[in-house]
């Protein structure tokens, strides 16, 4: 079992929806569609970025490395955030928790091998 945590300044993500190349490098199409559909784009992009960082930090403890756009943060049917590791043969069980204020977004990931 490994844990990862990350926090980011939301202001870093203001206007990110205009940079298509950067979006494609970091986020999946589903994530972009979801974040753009929300009122506060920057807040939703920031918390997903923090979640990806947290997942990556936890995965590194297992010697794993995954590109940002292959770590997908989606909302499950019950609305809880879930992690989808795209194209991975080895499946990890991952739980995440997301939170944000007006200025800071943070996420914690727990991975069970």
PDB file of C-alpha atoms in Angstrom:
ATOM      1  CA  UNK A   1       0.000   0.000   0.000  1.00  0.00           C
ATOM      2  CA  UNK A   2       1.371   3.417  -0.959  1.00  0.00           C
ATOM      3  CA  UNK A   3       0.109   6.965  -0.606  1.00  0.00           C
ATOM      4  CA  UNK A   4       0.614  10.130  -2.622  1.00  0.00           C
ATOM      5  CA  UNK A   5      -0.530  13.688  -1.969  1.00  0.00           C
ATOM      6  CA  UNK A   6      -0.326  16.922  -3.924  1.00  0.00           C
ATOM      7  CA  UNK A   7      -1.628  20.474  -3.792  1.00  0.00           C
ATOM      8  CA  UNK A   8      -1.557  23.194  -6.443  1.00  0.00           C
ATOM      9  CA  UNK A   9      -2.465  26.851  -6.772  1.00  0.00           C
ATOM     10  CA  UNK A  10      -5.683  27.118  -8.758  1.00  0.00           C
ATOM     11  CA  UNK A  11      -4.553  30.393 -10.358  1.00  0.00           C
ATOM     12  CA  UNK A  12      -1.974  28.394 -12.384  1.00  0.00           C
ATOM     13  CA  UNK A  13      -4.887  26.845 -14.305  1.00  0.00           C
ATOM     14  CA  UNK A  14      -6.787  30.008 -15.245  1.00  0.00           C
ATOM     15  CA  UNK A  15      -7.279  30.063 -19.006  1.00  0.00           C
ATOM     16  CA  UNK A  16      -5.819  26.573 -19.505  1.00  0.00           C
ATOM     17  CA  UNK A  17      -8.851  25.596 -21.593  1.00  0.00           C
ATOM     18  CA  UNK A  18      -7.483  27.844 -24.371  1.00  0.00           C
ATOM     19  CA  UNK A  19      -4.236  25.854 -24.652  1.00  0.00           C
ATOM     20  CA  UNK A  20      -5.321  22.739 -26.581  1.00  0.00           C
ATOM     21  CA  UNK A  21      -1.799  21.321 -26.834  1.00  0.00           C
ATOM     22  CA  UNK A  22      -1.210  21.492 -23.083  1.00  0.00           C
ATOM     23  CA  UNK A  23      -4.663  20.047 -22.366  1.00  0.00           C
ATOM     24  CA  UNK A  24      -3.935  17.033 -24.606  1.00  0.00           C
ATOM     25  CA  UNK A  25      -0.598  16.467 -22.860  1.00  0.00           C
ATOM     26  CA  UNK A  26      -2.126  16.427 -19.359  1.00  0.00           C
ATOM     27  CA  UNK A  27      -5.825  15.556 -19.565  1.00  0.00           C
ATOM     28  CA  UNK A  28      -8.028  13.015 -21.354  1.00  0.00           C
ATOM     29  CA  UNK A  29     -10.928  14.095 -23.567  1.00  0.00           C
ATOM     30  CA  UNK A  30     -13.406  13.045 -20.869  1.00  0.00           C
ATOM     31  CA  UNK A  31     -11.619  15.178 -18.284  1.00  0.00           C
ATOM     32  CA  UNK A  32     -11.499  18.218 -20.566  1.00  0.00           C
ATOM     33  CA  UNK A  33     -15.189  17.878 -21.439  1.00  0.00           C
ATOM     34  CA  UNK A  34     -16.116  17.567 -17.767  1.00  0.00           C
ATOM     35  CA  UNK A  35     -13.983  20.513 -16.598  1.00  0.00           C
ATOM     36  CA  UNK A  36     -15.198  22.797 -19.386  1.00  0.00           C
ATOM     37  CA  UNK A  37     -18.806  21.919 -18.563  1.00  0.00           C
ATOM     38  CA  UNK A  38     -18.325  23.186 -14.996  1.00  0.00           C
ATOM     39  CA  UNK A  39     -18.608  26.815 -13.958  1.00  0.00           C
ATOM     40  CA  UNK A  40     -15.104  27.160 -12.494  1.00  0.00           C
ATOM     41  CA  UNK A  41     -12.847  25.601 -15.143  1.00  0.00           C
ATOM     42  CA  UNK A  42      -9.575  26.354 -13.356  1.00  0.00           C
ATOM     43  CA  UNK A  43     -10.720  24.788 -10.095  1.00  0.00           C
ATOM     44  CA  UNK A  44     -11.741  21.530 -11.778  1.00  0.00           C
ATOM     45  CA  UNK A  45      -8.607  21.293 -13.920  1.00  0.00           C
ATOM     46  CA  UNK A  46      -6.418  22.060 -10.887  1.00  0.00           C
ATOM     47  CA  UNK A  47      -7.930  19.407  -8.630  1.00  0.00           C
ATOM     48  CA  UNK A  48      -7.618  16.787 -11.383  1.00  0.00           C
ATOM     49  CA  UNK A  49      -3.998  17.749 -11.945  1.00  0.00           C
ATOM     50  CA  UNK A  50      -3.344  17.422  -8.198  1.00  0.00           C
ATOM     51  CA  UNK A  51      -5.006  13.987  -8.277  1.00  0.00           C
ATOM     52  CA  UNK A  52      -2.804  12.864 -11.173  1.00  0.00           C
ATOM     53  CA  UNK A  53       0.296  14.041  -9.283  1.00  0.00           C
ATOM     54  CA  UNK A  54      -0.830  12.201  -6.143  1.00  0.00           C
ATOM     55  CA  UNK A  55      -1.479   8.987  -8.098  1.00  0.00           C
ATOM     56  CA  UNK A  56       1.894   9.286  -9.843  1.00  0.00           C
ATOM     57  CA  UNK A  57       3.721   9.784  -6.531  1.00  0.00           C
ATOM     58  CA  UNK A  58       2.081   6.667  -5.098  1.00  0.00           C
ATOM     59  CA  UNK A  59       2.820   4.656  -8.266  1.00  0.00           C
ATOM     60  CA  UNK A  60       6.488   5.675  -8.182  1.00  0.00           C
ATOM     61  CA  UNK A  61       6.836   3.739  -4.927  1.00  0.00           C
ATOM     62  CA  UNK A  62       6.125   0.631  -7.032  1.00  0.00           C
ATOM     63  CA  UNK A  63       8.623   1.710  -9.686  1.00  0.00           C
ATOM     64  CA  UNK A  64       5.807   2.641 -12.068  1.00  0.00           C
ATOM     65  CA  UNK A  65       5.666   5.717 -14.282  1.00  0.00           C
ATOM     66  CA  UNK A  66       2.587   6.779 -16.234  1.00  0.00           C
ATOM     67  CA  UNK A  67       2.105   9.824 -18.509  1.00  0.00           C
ATOM     68  CA  UNK A  68      -0.364  12.373 -17.142  1.00  0.00           C
ATOM     69  CA  UNK A  69      -2.822  11.825 -19.993  1.00  0.00           C
ATOM     70  CA  UNK A  70      -2.944   8.096 -19.160  1.00  0.00           C
ATOM     71  CA  UNK A  71      -4.133   8.791 -15.608  1.00  0.00           C
ATOM     72  CA  UNK A  72      -7.814   9.639 -15.901  1.00  0.00           C
ATOM     73  CA  UNK A  73      -9.796  11.135 -13.024  1.00  0.00           C
ATOM     74  CA  UNK A  74     -13.499  10.560 -13.586  1.00  0.00           C
ATOM     75  CA  UNK A  75     -16.642  10.694 -11.508  1.00  0.00           C
ATOM     76  CA  UNK A  76     -18.160   7.287 -10.836  1.00  0.00           C
ATOM     77  CA  UNK A  77     -21.867   6.582 -11.043  1.00  0.00           C
ATOM     78  CA  UNK A  78     -22.231   7.652  -7.414  1.00  0.00           C
ATOM     79  CA  UNK A  79     -20.365  10.921  -8.065  1.00  0.00           C
ATOM     80  CA  UNK A  80     -17.207   9.861  -6.209  1.00  0.00           C
ATOM     81  CA  UNK A  81     -13.935  10.471  -8.044  1.00  0.00           C
ATOM     82  CA  UNK A  82     -12.273   7.385  -9.504  1.00  0.00           C
ATOM     83  CA  UNK A  83      -8.939   6.675 -11.180  1.00  0.00           C
ATOM     84  CA  UNK A  84      -8.653   4.983 -14.560  1.00  0.00           C
ATOM     85  CA  UNK A  85      -5.108   3.994 -15.579  1.00  0.00           C
ATOM     86  CA  UNK A  86      -5.456   3.848 -19.355  1.00  0.00           C
ATOM     87  CA  UNK A  87      -3.686   1.027 -21.170  1.00  0.00           C
ATOM     88  CA  UNK A  88      -2.136  -0.572 -18.084  1.00  0.00           C
ATOM     89  CA  UNK A  89      -1.820  -4.357 -17.982  1.00  0.00           C
ATOM     90  CA  UNK A  90      -1.149  -4.430 -14.257  1.00  0.00           C
ATOM     91  CA  UNK A  91      -4.191  -3.133 -12.439  1.00  0.00           C
ATOM     92  CA  UNK A  92      -3.794  -1.219  -9.209  1.00  0.00           C
ATOM     93  CA  UNK A  93      -6.651  -0.571  -6.824  1.00  0.00           C
ATOM     94  CA  UNK A  94      -6.658   3.166  -6.213  1.00  0.00           C
ATOM     95  CA  UNK A  95      -8.744   5.385  -3.935  1.00  0.00           C
ATOM     96  CA  UNK A  96      -8.586   9.158  -4.188  1.00  0.00           C
ATOM     97  CA  UNK A  97      -9.887  12.105  -2.252  1.00  0.00           C
ATOM     98  CA  UNK A  98     -10.167  15.588  -3.782  1.00  0.00           C
ATOM     99  CA  UNK A  99     -10.653  18.940  -2.091  1.00  0.00           C
ATOM    100  CA  UNK A 100     -10.253  22.619  -2.889  1.00  0.00           C
ATOM    101  CA  UNK A 101     -10.684  26.108  -1.536  1.00  0.00           C
ATOM    102  CA  UNK A 102     -10.814  29.223  -3.698  1.00  0.00           C
ATOM    103  CA  UNK A 103      -7.023  29.271  -4.033  1.00  0.00           C
ATOM    104  CA  UNK A 104      -5.736  25.728  -3.456  1.00  0.00           C
ATOM    105  CA  UNK A 105      -6.652  22.319  -4.903  1.00  0.00           C
ATOM    106  CA  UNK A 106      -5.408  19.150  -3.271  1.00  0.00           C
ATOM    107  CA  UNK A 107      -5.690  15.418  -3.698  1.00  0.00           C
ATOM    108  CA  UNK A 108      -4.637  12.284  -1.911  1.00  0.00           C
ATOM    109  CA  UNK A 109      -4.232   8.863  -3.528  1.00  0.00           C
ATOM    110  CA  UNK A 110      -4.003   5.479  -1.851  1.00  0.00           C
ATOM    111  CA  UNK A 111      -2.824   2.603  -4.034  1.00  0.00           C
ATOM    112  CA  UNK A 112      -3.103  -1.036  -3.064  1.00  0.00           C
ATOM    113  CA  UNK A 113      -1.100  -3.478  -5.179  1.00  0.00           C
TER     114      UNK A 113
END
